[in-house]
Amino acid sequence: MSTSAISVRESEVLALLGEHLSNAEISSRLFISVRTVESHVSALLRKLDVADRRALARRAAELARAERPRPASALPTPLTAFVGRVRERAELAEAVKTRRQVTAVGPGGVGKTRLALAVAAEAAGDFADGVWFVDLAPVLDPGRVGAAVAAAVGVGEQPGRGIDEAVLAALADRQTLLVLDSCEQIRDGVAPFLERLLVACPRLRVLATSRARMMVPFEWVFPVPPLSFADGGDSEAVTLFMERAAAVGRPPDPAVRERIAALCERLDGMALAIELAAARWPTLGLDGLTAGLSDQLRILAGGPRADDRHRSVRAALDWSHDLLEPCDRALLRRISVFAMPFTADAATEVAAFAPLDPAAVADGLGRLAEQSLLTATPSAAGTRYQALETIRQYGTERLADAAELTEVRSRHLGRCLAGATALTAAEGTDRPARFDALAEDMRAALAWAAGRPEQRADAYRLALAMGELTFARNLLGESQQRFEQAAALAGDGAGDGAGAGDGAAALREAAAVAGCRRLGDDMLRLHRAAAEAARRAGDTIGAGRDLSAAATVAYRFSSEFTRVPTADEVTAVLAEARRLSEGGDPAADAALALAEAAVLADAFGAVQGAADNTAHETVELAERAVELAGRAGEPVAESAALDALSGALTWAGDSFGAAAAARRRIDVLRPVPGTPAATHERMDALAMAAGTALGVGDLPQARRWGRQLADQPLFAEVGHHAMSWLLIADAFAGRAEEVLAGSTDFLDAWRRSGRQRSFSLGPAAASVAMIHGLRGDHEARAHWLAVVDRAGTTSEHRHGYGAVFDALVLLHHGDPDAALVRLAPEPDEVWKWVSWIWLHWYVALRAEASVLAGHPDARNRIAAARRTVTGNPVATAQLDRAEGLLEGDVARQLAAAAAFDAAGCPYQAARTLLLAGPAHEEEGSAALARLGLTGG
């Protein structure tokens, strides 16, 4: 039978059978019951027409081989053929399969990179999850090793964790080969990263190239020898020379192979030296090469053999350099500042000064490529040039010798600054690619300029631009780093008017990025640092505003702190903010009003907030903050104040007012550009809009807001946050298939995130548990309730959303007495946990459970609930159904079913039909089946 008849869940079971897992293990992996696994196995035996589990396992393997896509790999394609090294390739390939981490060690120019690429390409089929190449040559900052790996393997940043942690999580269970090339210049960063990586990723293999070993626990060192010349004219070294010489002109006569062998021996079999010599074959011939290189090597003779090998490459570079025309020598050293492939136009900007003019640069690039000193790669955007790292290092030395280092570096910095400035104003789909092409050069230019007082102003501007650009590229960790770097460069003056005031502005941007990363501690630190910078600049009003912001985030985002600031600590910050904000500035007044609503009245329900809350006072303070922010004309501040108002209105029991305030935030933010602060605010606004829409029974709108939230670029790597509100909305609607499909991605992303806690993650996991409960799969429900314990907080689950979801399951299975016990507390007793989203659901379910359990106060509870939920279509329909059940009014129950359908809640519509009596049971059961709510 065609596998098209196999369901998604059956496919998952089949794949795990292919891994020879037991039913219990499959049950645990998929969060379904053992009984359900047995059912799926029986169905697979029938559909695939096989006799037993062993045959199913074989069929799973066959299907995996037939359907598995090519492993995701990213290996650069060399422009020339790989020559020789049969023994080394075999040994290194075997080592890569059996060793956790192999380091191919050898001097520059020996051929480590080409050997590693050849081995990786051959080994790709042995790694189910691909082979990835990471070029570390352009990376100057040891702290950016993880970022370089992330960029190569396509891992983005996740809020609440650094990029290194995101890489470890993404590769944790992958069978992958990672090739790290040119580790030597940042070995201090590579070694600790490798230690963490190999411990966290047991199926990962690493092949590194370096001039020195990494000195990490898993390391096995493979010394890369020079090309063999022992076989004379038939040696690998001669074969390489012959092929490279033929590629640039007339091939050598085979009769001279023995003489070429002697030349290769003088070059110690070093691949780069041989290639440089071969590039000169058409113009110098064998005699010219022998004479020139013999003189160079004679001068450098002496010392240990290993040193000779280093020197043979240096000698070949010196010799090749000396053969160049003076203009081409100048060009070679000047283009060494480029960390990434560059165009002729870029080279002209940097290198075209005496003795070079633009025409000489363009011509010279071609000649350097002909001499194998550059590689030239055609692309849609034009030819790009690049020098090998060994040649770049050589050129940099020559640049210093010629006393041109400062001039050329300054020109390179100017080009990078101009490029960064243009990119910040650019739009279009090619912007990310343009940034990627310039990023490493910008980083190199900034690293050079940051330590030079005379370049401080340009370094400040470049750091600021990179903060914006990396944020737009979703490199949030680097964005925060660059904004903080810009603040440090501004200091007390960057030479052109930049100073502490500019530093304060940069620190505010950094704080906003930290908010997008869900790093509460950093938000607080950076707002306080901005206040200090503003104070140094004489801007006491600005300092007060920053301290108000610090106090606000301490309460507004209290769940995102590693160390939650104490109430006394935040109150002290607020008092200082109040003192500094005196002066009548509208923006400062608005910020202070919001801080007072957050801290004094706990509008956001902070972790460190008091258990009681004077709701009406909280509303008044929040409304004042909204009014002042609107008067100041600051939409981001107005949205934050509306968030406080939304929270305050929930404390007052006004769920509709809370939802309206949340919707208004979306409108306020719509025209605001995507700055870090606006992006952070927009993400929070979408989450609150989705949540409050659920709270008033607007399930379709909740799903729309949830979808918009999931589509935010910053959520690309955090599927658990992206999916949360969609899962909850679909669960309330009863769309089981959608919930179960989304739950797999949710769980995987949550685990990769380090099992974070959040106000939305606990309810999302509980909503999945509820769907399993409705399906009767109580084992799977228990698994998901264990996730709830880790993803949410105990009090909220016990008294808030947990009571709602548990009651839904209990009522579904005909146990109203247990549901009533779960909902026993009066709403006023648990107001802090059921206000906001859950209040209407709580009181409606409590009233219905009272009816079904025969509680004497059922009618009064229905009446009390109506006063709360009026205007909520789902809760109103639920109360209508409860009253219809209480009075035996089937017509009223059927009207409630129609109301549920109209409100986008098909589960409750189907359940109403079941409650309406035998005449409607068949229709109700069919409706539940369509939703995927029959059986486990």
Coordinates of N, CA, C and O in Angstrom, one line a residue, residues 834-908:
V834 N -6.7 34.5 38.3 CA -7.7 34.2 37.3 C -8.1 35.5 36.5 O -8.7 35.5 35.5
S835 N -7.8 36.7 37.1 CA -8.0 37.9 36.4 C -7.1 37.9 35.1 O -6.3 37.0 35.0
W836 N -7.3 38.8 34.3 CA -6.6 38.8 33.0 C -7.3 37.8 32.0 O -8.5 38.0 31.7
I837 N -6.7 36.8 31.6 CA -7.3 35.9 30.6 C -8.3 35.0 31.2 O -9.4 34.7 30.6
W838 N -8.1 34.5 32.4 CA -8.8 33.3 32.8 C -10.1 33.5 33.6 O -10.9 32.6 33.8
L839 N -10.4 34.8 33.9 CA -11.6 35.1 34.8 C -12.9 34.6 34.2 O -13.7 33.9 34.8
H840 N -13.1 35.0 32.9 CA -14.4 34.6 32.3 C -14.5 33.1 32.2 O -15.6 32.5 32.4
W841 N -13.5 32.5 31.8 CA -13.5 31.0 31.7 C -13.8 30.3 33.0 O -14.5 29.4 33.1
Y842 N -13.1 30.9 34.0 CA -13.2 30.3 35.4 C -14.7 30.4 35.9 O -15.3 29.4 36.3
V843 N -15.3 31.6 35.8 CA -16.6 31.8 36.4 C -17.7 31.0 35.6 O -18.6 30.4 36.1
A844 N -17.5 30.9 34.2 CA -18.5 30.2 33.4 C -18.4 28.7 33.6 O -19.4 28.0 33.8
L845 N -17.2 28.2 33.7 CA -17.0 26.8 34.0 C -17.5 26.4 35.4 O -18.1 25.4 35.6
R846 N -17.3 27.3 36.3 CA -17.7 27.1 37.7 C -19.2 27.0 37.8 O -19.8 26.1 38.5
A847 N -19.9 27.9 37.0 CA -21.3 27.9 37.0 C -21.9 26.6 36.4 O -22.8 25.9 36.9
E848 N -21.2 26.2 35.2 CA -21.7 25.0 34.6 C -21.5 23.7 35.4 O -22.3 22.8 35.5
A849 N -20.3 23.6 36.1 CA -20.0 22.5 36.9 C -21.0 22.4 38.1 O -21.4 21.3 38.5
S850 N -21.4 23.6 38.6 CA -22.4 23.6 39.7 C -23.7 23.1 39.2 O -24.4 22.3 39.9
V851 N -24.1 23.4 38.0 CA -25.4 22.8 37.4 C -25.3 21.3 37.3 O -26.1 20.6 37.7
L852 N -24.2 20.9 36.7 CA -24.1 19.4 36.4 C -23.8 18.6 37.7 O -24.2 17.4 37.7
A853 N -23.3 19.2 38.7 CA -23.0 18.5 39.9 C -24.2 18.7 40.9 O -24.2 18.1 42.0
G854 N -25.2 19.4 40.5 CA -26.4 19.6 41.4 C -26.1 20.5 42.5 O -26.8 20.3 43.6
H855 N -25.3 21.4 42.4 CA -25.0 22.3 43.6 C -26.2 23.2 43.9 O -26.8 23.8 42.9
P856 N -26.5 23.4 45.1 CA -27.7 24.2 45.4 C -27.6 25.6 45.0 O -28.7 26.3 44.9
D857 N -26.4 26.1 44.9 CA -26.2 27.6 44.6 C -26.0 27.8 43.1 O -25.5 28.8 42.6
A858 N -26.3 26.8 42.2 CA -26.0 26.8 40.8 C -26.6 28.0 40.1 O -26.0 28.7 39.4
R859 N -27.9 28.3 40.4 CA -28.6 29.4 39.7 C -28.0 30.7 40.1 O -27.8 31.6 39.2
N860 N -27.6 30.9 41.3 CA -27.0 32.2 41.8 C -25.6 32.3 41.1 O -25.2 33.4 40.8
R861 N -24.9 31.2 41.0 CA -23.6 31.3 40.3 C -23.7 31.6 38.8 O -22.9 32.4 38.3
I862 N -24.7 31.1 38.2 CA -25.0 31.5 36.8 C -25.2 33.0 36.7 O -24.6 33.8 35.9
A863 N -26.1 33.5 37.6 CA -26.4 35.0 37.6 C -25.2 35.8 37.9 O -24.9 36.9 37.2
A864 N -24.4 35.4 38.8 CA -23.2 36.2 39.2 C -22.2 36.2 38.0 O -21.6 37.2 37.7
A865 N -22.1 35.0 37.4 CA -21.1 34.9 36.2 C -21.6 35.8 35.1 O -20.8 36.4 34.4
R866 N -22.9 35.9 34.9 CA -23.4 36.7 33.8 C -23.0 38.2 33.9 O -22.7 38.9 32.9
R867 N -23.0 38.6 35.2 CA -22.6 40.0 35.4 C -21.1 40.3 35.0 O -20.8 41.4 34.6
T868 N -20.3 39.2 35.1 CA -18.9 39.3 34.8 C -18.6 39.2 33.3 O -17.8 39.9 32.7
V869 N -19.3 38.3 32.6 CA -18.9 37.9 31.3 C -19.8 38.5 30.2 O -19.6 38.2 29.0
T870 N -20.7 39.3 30.5 CA -21.6 40.0 29.5 C -20.8 40.6 28.4 O -19.9 41.4 28.7
G871 N -21.0 40.1 27.2 CA -20.2 40.6 26.0 C -19.2 39.6 25.5 O -18.7 39.7 24.4
N872 N -19.0 38.6 26.3 CA -18.1 37.5 25.9 C -18.9 36.4 25.2 O -19.7 35.7 25.9
P873 N -18.8 36.2 23.9 CA -19.7 35.3 23.2 C -19.6 33.8 23.6 O -20.6 33.1 23.7
V874 N -18.3 33.4 24.0 CA -18.1 32.0 24.3 C -18.7 31.8 25.8 O -19.4 30.8 26.0
A875 N -18.3 32.6 26.7 CA -18.7 32.4 28.1 C -20.2 32.6 28.2 O -20.9 31.9 29.0
T876 N -20.8 33.5 27.4 CA -22.3 33.7 27.5 C -23.0 32.5 27.0 O -24.0 32.0 27.5
A877 N -22.4 31.9 25.9 CA -23.1 30.7 25.3 C -22.9 29.5 26.4 O -23.9 28.7 26.5
Q878 N -21.8 29.5 27.1 CA -21.7 28.5 28.1 C -22.7 28.6 29.2 O -23.2 27.6 29.7
L879 N -22.9 29.9 29.6 CA -23.9 30.1 30.7 C -25.3 29.8 30.2 O -26.2 29.3 30.9
D880 N -25.6 30.2 28.9 CA -26.9 29.8 28.3 C -27.1 28.3 28.3 O -28.2 27.8 28.6
R881 N -26.0 27.6 28.0 CA -26.1 26.1 28.0 C -26.4 25.6 29.4 O -27.2 24.7 29.6
A882 N -25.7 26.2 30.3 CA -25.8 25.7 31.7 C -27.3 26.0 32.2 O -27.9 25.1 32.9
E883 N -27.8 27.1 31.8 CA -29.1 27.4 32.3 C -30.1 26.5 31.5 O -31.2 26.1 32.1
G884 N -29.9 26.2 30.3 CA -30.7 25.3 29.5 C -30.7 23.9 30.2 O -31.7 23.2 30.2
L885 N -29.5 23.5 30.6 CA -29.4 22.2 31.3 C -30.2 22.2 32.6 O -30.8 21.2 33.0
L886 N -30.0 23.3 33.3 CA -30.7 23.5 34.6 C -32.2 23.4 34.5 O -32.9 22.8 35.3
E887 N -32.7 23.9 33.4 CA -34.2 24.0 33.2 C -34.7 23.0 32.3 O -35.9 22.9 32.0
G888 N -33.8 22.1 31.7 CA -34.2 21.1 30.8 C -34.7 21.7 29.5 O -35.6 21.1 28.8
D889 N -34.2 22.8 29.1 CA -34.6 23.5 27.9 C -33.7 23.1 26.7 O -32.6 23.8 26.5
V890 N -34.0 22.1 26.0 CA -33.2 21.6 24.9 C -33.0 22.7 23.8 O -31.9 22.9 23.2
A891 N -34.1 23.4 23.5 CA -34.0 24.5 22.4 C -32.9 25.5 22.8 O -32.2 26.0 21.9
R892 N -32.9 25.8 24.1 CA -31.9 26.8 24.5 C -30.5 26.2 24.4 O -29.5 27.0 24.1
Q893 N -30.4 25.0 24.7 CA -29.0 24.3 24.5 C -28.6 24.3 23.1 O -27.4 24.6 22.7
L894 N -29.5 24.0 22.1 CA -29.2 24.0 20.7 C -28.8 25.4 20.2 O -28.0 25.6 19.4
A895 N -29.5 26.4 20.8 CA -29.2 27.8 20.4 C -27.7 28.1 20.9 O -27.0 28.9 20.2
A896 N -27.4 27.6 22.1 CA -26.0 27.8 22.6 C -25.0 27.2 21.6 O -23.9 27.7 21.4
A897 N -25.3 26.0 21.1 CA -24.4 25.3 20.2 C -24.2 26.2 19.0 O -23.0 26.3 18.5
A898 N -25.2 26.8 18.4 CA -25.1 27.7 17.3 C -24.2 28.9 17.7 O -23.4 29.4 16.9
A899 N -24.4 29.4 18.9 CA -23.6 30.6 19.3 C -22.1 30.2 19.5 O -21.3 31.0 19.1
F900 N -21.9 29.0 19.9 CA -20.5 28.6 20.0 C -19.8 28.5 18.6 O -18.7 29.0 18.4
D901 N -20.6 28.0 17.7 CA -20.0 27.9 16.3 C -19.8 29.3 15.8 O -18.7 29.5 15.2
A902 N -20.7 30.2 16.0 CA -20.5 31.6 15.5 C -19.3 32.3 16.2 O -18.7 33.1 15.6
A903 N -19.0 31.9 17.4 CA -17.9 32.5 18.1 C -16.5 31.8 17.8 O -15.5 32.2 18.4
G904 N -16.5 30.8 16.9 CA -15.3 30.2 16.6 C -14.8 29.1 17.6 O -13.6 28.9 17.8
C905 N -15.8 28.5 18.3 CA -15.5 27.5 19.3 C -16.2 26.2 19.0 O -17.2 25.8 19.7
P906 N -15.8 25.5 18.0 CA -16.5 24.3 17.5 C -16.5 23.2 18.6 O -17.4 22.4 18.6
Y907 N -15.5 23.1 19.5 CA -15.5 22.1 20.5 C -16.7 22.2 21.4 O -17.4 21.2 21.7
Q908 N -16.9 23.4 21.9 CA -18.1 23.6 22.8 C -19.4 23.4 22.1 O -20.4 22.9 22.7

